[in-house]
Coordinates of C-alpha atoms in Angstrom, one line a residue:
M126 CA 0.0 0.0 0.0
S127 CA 1.4 3.4 -1.0
N128 CA 2.4 5.6 1.9
Y129 CA 1.6 8.6 -0.2
L130 CA -0.8 10.9 1.7
H131 CA -3.3 12.6 -0.5
R132 CA -3.6 16.3 0.3
S133 CA -6.7 18.1 -0.8
R134 CA -6.2 21.2 -3.0
P135 CA -6.6 24.5 -1.3
T136 CA -9.9 26.4 -1.9
I137 CA -9.5 29.1 -4.5
T138 CA -11.1 32.4 -3.9
W139 CA -12.1 34.4 -6.9
L140 CA -12.4 38.2 -6.3
I141 CA -14.5 39.4 -9.3
D142 CA -15.0 43.0 -10.3
L143 CA -18.4 44.2 -11.5
D144 CA -18.4 47.2 -13.9
N145 CA -16.7 46.5 -17.2
T146 CA -15.9 43.0 -16.1
L147 CA -19.3 41.3 -15.8
H148 CA -21.2 43.9 -17.8
N149 CA -20.5 46.8 -20.2
A150 CA -20.7 49.8 -17.9
N151 CA -19.4 52.1 -20.7
H152 CA -22.6 51.5 -22.7
A153 CA -24.9 53.6 -20.5
V154 CA -24.1 53.2 -16.8
F155 CA -20.8 55.2 -16.7
P156 CA -22.1 58.1 -18.8
A157 CA -25.2 58.5 -16.6
M158 CA -23.0 58.1 -13.4
H159 CA -20.6 60.7 -14.6
A160 CA -23.5 63.1 -15.4
N161 CA -24.8 62.5 -11.8
M162 CA -21.4 63.1 -10.3
N163 CA -21.0 66.3 -12.4
A164 CA -24.3 67.7 -11.2
Y165 CA -23.4 66.9 -7.5
M166 CA -20.0 68.4 -7.8
A167 CA -21.3 71.5 -9.6
T168 CA -23.6 72.3 -6.7
L169 CA -20.9 71.4 -4.2
L170 CA -18.3 73.7 -5.8
G171 CA -20.7 76.4 -6.6
S172 CA -24.3 76.6 -5.2
A173 CA -27.8 75.5 -6.0
E174 CA -28.4 79.0 -7.4
Q175 CA -25.2 79.2 -9.5
P176 CA -23.5 75.8 -10.0
A177 CA -19.8 75.6 -10.9
D178 CA -19.1 75.5 -14.6
D179 CA -18.0 72.3 -16.4
A180 CA -14.3 73.3 -16.5
T181 CA -14.2 73.8 -12.7
V182 CA -15.9 70.4 -12.1
D183 CA -13.6 68.6 -14.6
A184 CA -10.5 70.1 -13.1
A185 CA -11.5 69.1 -9.5
R186 CA -12.4 65.6 -10.5
V187 CA -9.1 65.0 -12.4
L188 CA -7.1 66.5 -9.5
Y189 CA -8.7 64.4 -6.9
W190 CA -8.5 61.2 -9.0
K191 CA -4.8 61.7 -9.6
K192 CA -4.0 62.7 -6.0
Y193 CA -6.1 60.2 -4.2
G194 CA -6.9 57.4 -6.7
A195 CA -10.6 58.2 -6.5
T196 CA -12.7 61.4 -6.8
L197 CA -14.7 60.5 -3.8
L198 CA -11.6 60.5 -1.5
G199 CA -10.7 64.0 -2.6
L200 CA -14.3 65.2 -2.0
I201 CA -14.2 63.7 1.5
E202 CA -10.8 65.2 2.2
H203 CA -11.4 68.7 0.9
H204 CA -15.2 69.1 1.2
Q205 CA -16.2 66.8 4.0
V206 CA -18.7 65.1 1.7
N207 CA -20.8 62.3 3.1
P208 CA -19.8 59.3 1.1
A209 CA -23.1 57.5 1.4
E210 CA -24.9 60.6 0.1
F211 CA -22.5 61.0 -2.8
L212 CA -22.6 57.3 -3.8
Q213 CA -26.4 57.2 -3.7
Q214 CA -26.7 60.2 -5.9
A215 CA -24.0 59.1 -8.3
H216 CA -25.7 55.7 -8.8
E217 CA -29.3 56.9 -9.0
F218 CA -30.7 55.6 -12.4
A219 CA -34.2 55.9 -13.7
N220 CA -34.2 52.4 -15.2
L221 CA -31.1 50.5 -14.5
P222 CA -32.1 47.1 -16.1
D223 CA -32.6 48.9 -19.5
M224 CA -29.0 50.3 -19.2
L225 CA -27.3 47.0 -18.7
R226 CA -25.5 45.1 -21.5
F227 CA -23.8 41.8 -20.8
E228 CA -23.0 38.4 -22.3
A229 CA -25.2 35.4 -22.0
G230 CA -23.9 32.4 -20.1
L231 CA -22.4 34.2 -17.1
K232 CA -24.2 31.8 -14.7
Q233 CA -22.6 28.8 -16.4
L234 CA -19.2 30.5 -16.3
L235 CA -19.4 31.0 -12.5
Q236 CA -20.5 27.4 -12.0
R237 CA -17.5 26.1 -13.9
L238 CA -15.0 28.0 -11.7
P239 CA -13.8 25.9 -8.7
G240 CA -13.9 27.6 -5.3
R241 CA -15.4 30.6 -3.7
K242 CA -16.7 33.6 -5.6
V243 CA -16.7 37.0 -4.1
L244 CA -18.0 40.2 -5.8
F245 CA -15.3 42.9 -5.3
T246 CA -16.4 46.3 -6.5
N247 CA -15.8 50.0 -5.8
A248 CA -19.5 50.5 -6.5
P249 CA -22.0 51.0 -3.6
R250 CA -23.8 48.0 -2.2
H251 CA -27.3 48.9 -3.4
Y252 CA -26.2 49.3 -7.0
A253 CA -24.1 46.2 -7.0
R254 CA -27.0 44.1 -5.7
Q255 CA -29.3 45.5 -8.4
V256 CA -26.9 44.6 -11.2
V257 CA -26.1 41.2 -9.9
R258 CA -29.8 40.4 -9.4
H259 CA -30.5 41.5 -13.0
L260 CA -27.6 39.4 -14.3
R261 CA -29.2 36.5 -12.2
L262 CA -25.9 35.8 -10.5
Q263 CA -26.9 36.4 -6.9
S264 CA -26.8 32.8 -5.9
H265 CA -23.3 32.4 -7.2
F266 CA -21.5 34.9 -5.0
E267 CA -20.7 33.9 -1.4
Q268 CA -20.0 37.4 -0.4
H269 CA -20.2 41.0 -1.7
I270 CA -17.4 43.4 -0.8
A271 CA -18.7 46.8 -1.9
I272 CA -17.2 50.2 -1.3
E273 CA -19.0 50.7 2.0
S274 CA -16.9 47.8 3.4
M275 CA -13.6 49.2 2.2
R276 CA -12.4 50.9 5.3
V277 CA -9.0 50.5 6.9
H278 CA -8.5 52.0 10.4
G279 CA -11.8 53.9 9.9
R280 CA -10.8 55.5 6.6
L281 CA -12.3 54.7 3.2
R282 CA -9.6 52.8 1.2
P283 CA -11.2 51.5 -2.1
K284 CA -9.3 49.6 -4.8
P285 CA -6.4 49.7 -5.6
S286 CA -5.5 50.2 -1.9
R287 CA -2.8 47.8 -0.8
W288 CA -4.0 48.2 2.8
L289 CA -7.5 47.1 1.8
L290 CA -6.3 43.9 0.1
K291 CA -4.0 43.1 3.0
K292 CA -6.9 43.6 5.4
I293 CA -9.2 41.3 3.3
L294 CA -6.6 38.6 3.2
A295 CA -6.0 38.7 6.9
K296 CA -9.6 39.0 8.0
Q297 CA -10.7 36.1 5.9
K298 CA -7.5 34.0 6.6
L299 CA -6.7 33.8 2.9
A300 CA -3.3 33.0 1.3
A301 CA -2.6 35.4 -1.5
Q302 CA -1.4 32.7 -3.8
H303 CA -4.8 31.0 -3.6
C304 CA -6.7 34.2 -4.6
V305 CA -7.5 35.4 -8.1
L306 CA -8.5 39.0 -8.9
I307 CA -10.5 39.4 -12.1
E308 CA -10.6 43.0 -13.2
D309 CA -10.7 45.5 -16.1
T310 CA -8.6 48.0 -14.2
R311 CA -4.8 47.6 -14.4
D312 CA -3.9 49.5 -11.2
N313 CA -6.1 47.1 -9.2
L314 CA -4.4 44.1 -10.8
K315 CA -1.0 45.6 -10.1
T316 CA -1.6 45.9 -6.4
A317 CA -3.0 42.4 -6.2
K318 CA 0.0 40.9 -8.0
Q319 CA 2.4 42.8 -5.7
L320 CA 0.8 40.9 -2.8
G321 CA 1.1 37.5 -4.5
M322 CA -2.3 37.1 -5.9
K323 CA -3.1 35.7 -9.4
T324 CA -4.5 38.2 -11.8
V325 CA -6.9 38.1 -14.8
W326 CA -7.4 41.1 -17.0
I327 CA -10.6 41.5 -18.9
T328 CA -10.4 43.9 -21.9
Q329 CA -13.6 43.7 -24.0
Y330 CA -15.4 46.6 -22.5
L331 CA -12.4 49.0 -22.3
K332 CA -12.2 51.9 -24.7
L333 CA -9.3 51.7 -27.1
A334 CA -7.9 54.1 -29.6
A335 CA -8.2 53.0 -33.2
N336 CA -5.6 50.6 -34.6
K337 CA -4.1 50.0 -31.1
R338 CA -4.0 46.8 -29.0
F339 CA -3.9 46.3 -25.2
A340 CA -0.4 45.1 -24.3
K341 CA -0.2 42.5 -21.5
P342 CA 1.5 44.1 -18.4
H343 CA 4.0 42.0 -16.4
F344 CA 1.6 41.9 -13.4
V345 CA -1.1 40.2 -15.4
D346 CA -1.1 36.4 -15.4
V347 CA -3.9 36.0 -17.9
K348 CA -5.3 38.6 -20.4
L349 CA -8.7 37.7 -21.9
R350 CA -11.1 39.6 -24.0
S351 CA -14.1 38.0 -22.3
I352 CA -14.5 36.6 -18.8
K353 CA -16.3 33.7 -20.5
Q354 CA -12.9 32.5 -21.9
L355 CA -11.6 31.9 -18.3
P356 CA -12.5 28.2 -17.8
A357 CA -10.4 27.2 -20.8
Q358 CA -7.4 29.1 -19.4
L359 CA -7.4 27.8 -15.8
S360 CA -4.1 25.9 -16.3
R361 CA -2.3 29.2 -17.0
L362 CA -3.0 30.4 -13.5
S363 CA -1.2 27.4 -11.8
L364 CA -3.9 27.4 -9.1
T365 CA -2.5 24.2 -7.4
K366 CA 0.8 25.8 -6.5

């Protein structure tokens, strides 16, 4: 009888982004969201009687995004904005289901991925739940980590925060090498890779200049056009190591 002791494979945890990963947010959601954000910031930087002009709003948003990694963090730091109020208004849509565009077969995709699936999004919880419900994926995610949960030492730290990822790994007792981040945003993937996680980059919903291609960065393990291509590429992730 062989003295070889069989060891079960570690459980893989898939951290899966929402916007522009599971659905095409650029189609209608992001344009509407940006309009909502502009209206909010115009009043914030001006007044209800005389809102700030577009140039002022655009300059502030770009400045905060570059300095803090997210416009919301700049608004909190400089204008003491209530994040829940801002997120609610930015994600207020008249008819969200009509705005969504996504591929068929996402349920079957998630069923084919071994291990735990966690929705990991910088969007607010109420919006993420609506989208996942419309995509009929709610039963496939063990957990939702939305922006409201992304606090470290009391401060909001959304993706691509290194502190956030380290906190999630520690709190859930996860080994980084047994986690896979699936994302459209390169900065988020870069941080995950620096911590030892596997990375999958989804590109089909990204905007690209004519006659150009997305080059695969060194911190991306697998680059795919569609998330539905992932089951056929599992061997490239070396998930048993």
